[in-house]
Amino acid sequence: NRFSPTLNITPFISVHIQYNKIGACGSCWTFSTTGCLESVTAISTGKLVPLSEQQLVDCAQDFNNHGCNGYYDEMGMVDAVATRNPVSFAFEVTSDFMHYHQGVYTSTKCHNTTDKVNHAVLAVGYGQDNGTPYWIVKNSWGPYWGIDGYFLIEMGKNMCGLAACSSFPVV
């Protein structure tokens, strides 16, 4: 493997994100998307350019393709994160995820298909815990959820469809 076995790019990415209550709006994808673009721009230019999640919500049309006209496998995601490029991904949130607060999340309740994804987040690193590889992920639910607003999810199994609905910009 040409990359470090663990990595967290949080110190290199945009940290201005304000946590907003999005309720049942379904706009989590805007936080994931703008966070990814803000971070890549800040890393490449050294300047933080805040983007508007609300503008994406206001301008989005009903595209009904879940952002999945093709996908990156998880090694493609590792390649991106290892080069300090956060990855936006969507996955299926099930009831067991709602109460996450620590450890590596793995689920037998979720599916690994694109038709069940219902939440978007931002992968900012990866690591291993007792031999289990995981992604370090920033969520949009605020700093009091999970591990200060982040969570760890098992890597390498397309857990809950995360690799099937991933994307990242190339700057």
mmCIF file of C-alpha atoms in Angstrom:
data_model
loop_
_atom_site.group_PDB
_atom_site.id
_atom_site.type_symbol
_atom_site.label_atom_id
_atom_site.label_comp_id
_atom_site.label_asym_id
_atom_site.label_seq_id
_atom_site.Cartn_x
_atom_site.Cartn_y
_atom_site.Cartn_z
ATOM 1 C CA ASN A 1 0.000 0.000 0.000
ATOM 2 C CA ARG A 2 1.440 3.352 -1.006
ATOM 3 C CA PHE A 3 -0.432 5.340 1.656
ATOM 4 C CA SER A 4 -0.077 5.641 5.410
ATOM 5 C CA PRO A 5 -2.257 3.124 7.285
ATOM 6 C CA THR A 6 -3.907 6.019 9.187
ATOM 7 C CA LEU A 7 -4.682 9.603 8.224
ATOM 8 C CA ASN A 8 -6.849 12.491 9.419
ATOM 9 C CA ILE A 9 -6.923 15.596 7.211
ATOM 10 C CA THR A 10 -9.140 17.599 9.578
ATOM 11 C CA PRO A 11 -6.314 20.091 10.353
ATOM 12 C CA PHE A 12 -6.008 20.872 6.644
ATOM 13 C CA ILE A 13 -9.664 21.374 5.787
ATOM 14 C CA SER A 14 -12.310 24.021 6.239
ATOM 15 C CA VAL A 15 -13.454 24.270 9.837
ATOM 16 C CA HIS A 16 -15.830 27.236 9.591
ATOM 17 C CA ILE A 17 -18.925 25.084 9.217
ATOM 18 C CA GLN A 18 -21.754 26.239 11.418
ATOM 19 C CA TYR A 19 -24.071 23.485 12.488
ATOM 20 C CA ASN A 20 -27.630 24.311 11.559
ATOM 21 C CA LYS A 21 -30.744 22.416 12.460
ATOM 22 C CA ILE A 22 -31.854 20.970 9.149
ATOM 23 C CA GLY A 23 -34.687 18.923 10.606
ATOM 24 C CA ALA A 24 -36.429 16.788 8.021
ATOM 25 C CA CYS A 25 -35.453 19.100 5.157
ATOM 26 C CA GLY A 26 -33.150 16.501 3.593
ATOM 27 C CA SER A 27 -30.413 19.051 2.911
ATOM 28 C CA CYS A 28 -27.517 17.126 4.474
ATOM 29 C CA TRP A 29 -26.050 16.709 0.987
ATOM 30 C CA THR A 30 -25.473 20.481 0.824
ATOM 31 C CA PHE A 31 -23.247 20.418 3.935
ATOM 32 C CA SER A 32 -21.268 17.504 2.549
ATOM 33 C CA THR A 33 -20.906 19.120 -0.891
ATOM 34 C CA THR A 34 -19.981 22.624 0.250
ATOM 35 C CA GLY A 35 -17.636 21.259 2.932
ATOM 36 C CA CYS A 36 -15.793 19.249 0.313
ATOM 37 C CA LEU A 37 -15.492 22.184 -2.118
ATOM 38 C CA GLU A 38 -14.532 24.677 0.609
ATOM 39 C CA SER A 39 -11.853 22.325 1.919
ATOM 40 C CA VAL A 40 -10.283 21.540 -1.444
ATOM 41 C CA THR A 41 -10.217 25.242 -2.312
ATOM 42 C CA ALA A 42 -8.673 26.148 1.064
ATOM 43 C CA ILE A 43 -6.044 23.414 0.750
ATOM 44 C CA SER A 44 -5.057 24.399 -2.789
ATOM 45 C CA THR A 45 -5.201 28.216 -2.409
ATOM 46 C CA GLY A 46 -4.703 28.800 1.309
ATOM 47 C CA LYS A 47 -7.906 30.871 1.395
ATOM 48 C CA LEU A 48 -11.253 29.854 2.833
ATOM 49 C CA VAL A 49 -14.127 30.699 0.506
ATOM 50 C CA PRO A 50 -17.403 30.091 2.362
ATOM 51 C CA LEU A 51 -20.129 28.571 0.192
ATOM 52 C CA SER A 52 -23.865 28.648 0.775
ATOM 53 C CA GLU A 53 -25.665 25.435 1.639
ATOM 54 C CA GLN A 54 -28.959 27.304 1.384
ATOM 55 C CA GLN A 55 -28.219 28.378 -2.185
ATOM 56 C CA LEU A 56 -27.821 24.744 -3.190
ATOM 57 C CA VAL A 57 -31.131 23.889 -1.534
ATOM 58 C CA ASP A 58 -32.860 26.803 -3.258
ATOM 59 C CA CYS A 59 -31.464 26.003 -6.708
ATOM 60 C CA ALA A 60 -31.572 22.199 -6.698
ATOM 61 C CA GLN A 61 -34.009 20.496 -9.022
ATOM 62 C CA ASP A 62 -35.505 17.043 -8.575
ATOM 63 C CA PHE A 63 -32.791 15.006 -10.289
ATOM 64 C CA ASN A 64 -33.768 11.648 -8.730
ATOM 65 C CA ASN A 65 -30.477 9.905 -9.493
ATOM 66 C CA HIS A 66 -29.051 10.015 -5.954
ATOM 67 C CA GLY A 67 -25.829 11.476 -7.391
ATOM 68 C CA CYS A 68 -24.884 8.007 -8.549
ATOM 69 C CA ASN A 69 -24.254 7.906 -12.276
ATOM 70 C CA GLY A 70 -21.211 5.780 -11.611
ATOM 71 C CA TYR A 71 -19.131 5.594 -8.460
ATOM 72 C CA TYR A 72 -15.693 5.380 -6.925
ATOM 73 C CA ASP A 73 -14.716 2.253 -5.093
ATOM 74 C CA GLU A 74 -13.292 2.678 -1.624
ATOM 75 C CA MET A 75 -9.697 2.556 -2.889
ATOM 76 C CA GLY A 76 -10.545 5.575 -5.036
ATOM 77 C CA MET A 77 -11.793 7.262 -1.884
ATOM 78 C CA VAL A 78 -8.548 6.378 -0.062
ATOM 79 C CA ASP A 79 -6.552 7.830 -2.971
ATOM 80 C CA ALA A 80 -8.487 11.093 -2.674
ATOM 81 C CA VAL A 81 -8.279 11.441 1.123
ATOM 82 C CA ALA A 82 -4.596 10.443 1.157
ATOM 83 C CA THR A 83 -3.877 13.400 -1.116
ATOM 84 C CA ARG A 84 -5.768 15.766 1.231
ATOM 85 C CA ASN A 85 -8.965 15.743 -0.771
ATOM 86 C CA PRO A 86 -12.070 15.140 1.381
ATOM 87 C CA VAL A 87 -14.719 12.882 -0.146
ATOM 88 C CA SER A 88 -18.436 13.549 -0.059
ATOM 89 C CA PHE A 89 -20.535 10.403 0.192
ATOM 90 C CA ALA A 90 -24.117 9.374 0.779
ATOM 91 C CA PHE A 91 -25.139 6.271 2.688
ATOM 92 C CA GLU A 92 -28.149 4.648 4.316
ATOM 93 C CA VAL A 93 -28.854 5.775 7.857
ATOM 94 C CA THR A 94 -30.808 3.223 9.884
ATOM 95 C CA SER A 95 -32.102 3.374 13.452
ATOM 96 C CA ASP A 96 -28.910 1.912 14.932
ATOM 97 C CA PHE A 97 -26.870 4.821 13.519
ATOM 98 C CA MET A 98 -29.015 7.521 15.124
ATOM 99 C CA HIS A 99 -27.625 6.756 18.597
ATOM 100 C CA TYR A 100 -23.952 6.416 17.584
ATOM 101 C CA HIS A 101 -21.533 7.941 20.094
ATOM 102 C CA GLN A 102 -18.206 6.092 19.788
ATOM 103 C CA GLY A 103 -16.297 3.257 18.130
ATOM 104 C CA VAL A 104 -16.343 2.000 14.559
ATOM 105 C CA TYR A 105 -19.884 1.906 13.213
ATOM 106 C CA THR A 106 -20.842 -1.259 11.371
ATOM 107 C CA SER A 107 -24.387 -2.364 10.646
ATOM 108 C CA THR A 108 -26.310 -5.443 9.622
ATOM 109 C CA LYS A 109 -29.478 -3.363 9.178
ATOM 110 C CA CYS A 110 -28.370 -1.162 6.281
ATOM 111 C CA HIS A 111 -28.001 -2.076 2.612
ATOM 112 C CA ASN A 112 -25.014 -1.473 0.349
ATOM 113 C CA THR A 113 -27.111 -0.296 -2.586
ATOM 114 C CA THR A 114 -27.738 3.201 -3.918
ATOM 115 C CA ASP A 115 -31.518 2.993 -3.744
ATOM 116 C CA LYS A 116 -31.506 3.149 0.076
ATOM 117 C CA VAL A 117 -29.103 6.065 0.690
ATOM 118 C CA ASN A 118 -30.673 8.899 2.670
ATOM 119 C CA HIS A 119 -27.875 11.008 4.189
ATOM 120 C CA ALA A 120 -24.700 12.710 2.921
ATOM 121 C CA VAL A 121 -21.503 13.350 4.887
ATOM 122 C CA LEU A 122 -17.799 14.128 4.397
ATOM 123 C CA ALA A 123 -14.919 11.616 4.742
ATOM 124 C CA VAL A 124 -11.862 13.421 6.119
ATOM 125 C CA GLY A 125 -9.558 10.580 7.103
ATOM 126 C CA TYR A 126 -9.159 6.908 7.808
ATOM 127 C CA GLY A 127 -7.521 4.573 10.281
ATOM 128 C CA GLN A 128 -7.720 1.193 12.007
ATOM 129 C CA ASP A 129 -9.065 0.048 15.348
ATOM 130 C CA ASN A 130 -8.106 -3.461 16.481
ATOM 131 C CA GLY A 131 -7.578 -4.491 12.855
ATOM 132 C CA THR A 132 -10.844 -2.973 11.596
ATOM 133 C CA PRO A 133 -10.250 -0.274 8.969
ATOM 134 C CA TYR A 134 -12.525 2.771 9.207
ATOM 135 C CA TRP A 135 -13.330 6.155 7.705
ATOM 136 C CA ILE A 136 -13.250 9.335 9.816
ATOM 137 C CA VAL A 137 -16.402 11.194 8.808
ATOM 138 C CA LYS A 138 -17.798 14.666 9.505
ATOM 139 C CA ASN A 139 -21.559 14.723 9.983
ATOM 140 C CA SER A 140 -23.951 17.699 9.725
ATOM 141 C CA TRP A 141 -25.817 16.943 12.965
ATOM 142 C CA GLY A 142 -23.769 19.213 15.213
ATOM 143 C CA PRO A 143 -20.874 18.945 17.658
ATOM 144 C CA TYR A 144 -22.919 17.204 20.375
ATOM 145 C CA TRP A 145 -23.672 14.168 18.225
ATOM 146 C CA GLY A 146 -21.208 11.274 17.812
ATOM 147 C CA ILE A 147 -17.574 12.131 18.511
ATOM 148 C CA ASP A 148 -17.747 15.950 18.508
ATOM 149 C CA GLY A 149 -19.800 15.853 15.298
ATOM 150 C CA TYR A 150 -17.735 13.094 13.672
ATOM 151 C CA PHE A 151 -18.078 9.326 13.442
ATOM 152 C CA LEU A 152 -16.053 6.307 12.375
ATOM 153 C CA ILE A 153 -17.562 3.863 9.875
ATOM 154 C CA GLU A 154 -16.150 0.541 8.743
ATOM 155 C CA MET A 155 -14.084 0.751 5.559
ATOM 156 C CA GLY A 156 -13.725 -1.767 2.756
ATOM 157 C CA LYS A 157 -17.244 -3.230 2.710
ATOM 158 C CA ASN A 158 -19.210 -0.432 1.003
ATOM 159 C CA MET A 159 -20.906 -0.123 4.406
ATOM 160 C CA CYS A 160 -24.463 1.168 3.951
ATOM 161 C CA GLY A 161 -23.706 2.037 0.304
ATOM 162 C CA LEU A 162 -21.061 4.665 1.069
ATOM 163 C CA ALA A 163 -18.696 3.867 -1.816
ATOM 164 C CA ALA A 164 -21.480 3.598 -4.362
ATOM 165 C CA CYS A 165 -22.444 7.232 -3.791
ATOM 166 C CA SER A 166 -19.139 9.027 -3.312
ATOM 167 C CA SER A 167 -17.715 12.025 -5.108
ATOM 168 C CA PHE A 168 -14.946 14.566 -4.802
ATOM 169 C CA PRO A 169 -13.773 17.538 -6.846
ATOM 170 C CA VAL A 170 -10.499 17.568 -8.727
ATOM 171 C CA VAL A 171 -8.904 21.015 -8.488
#
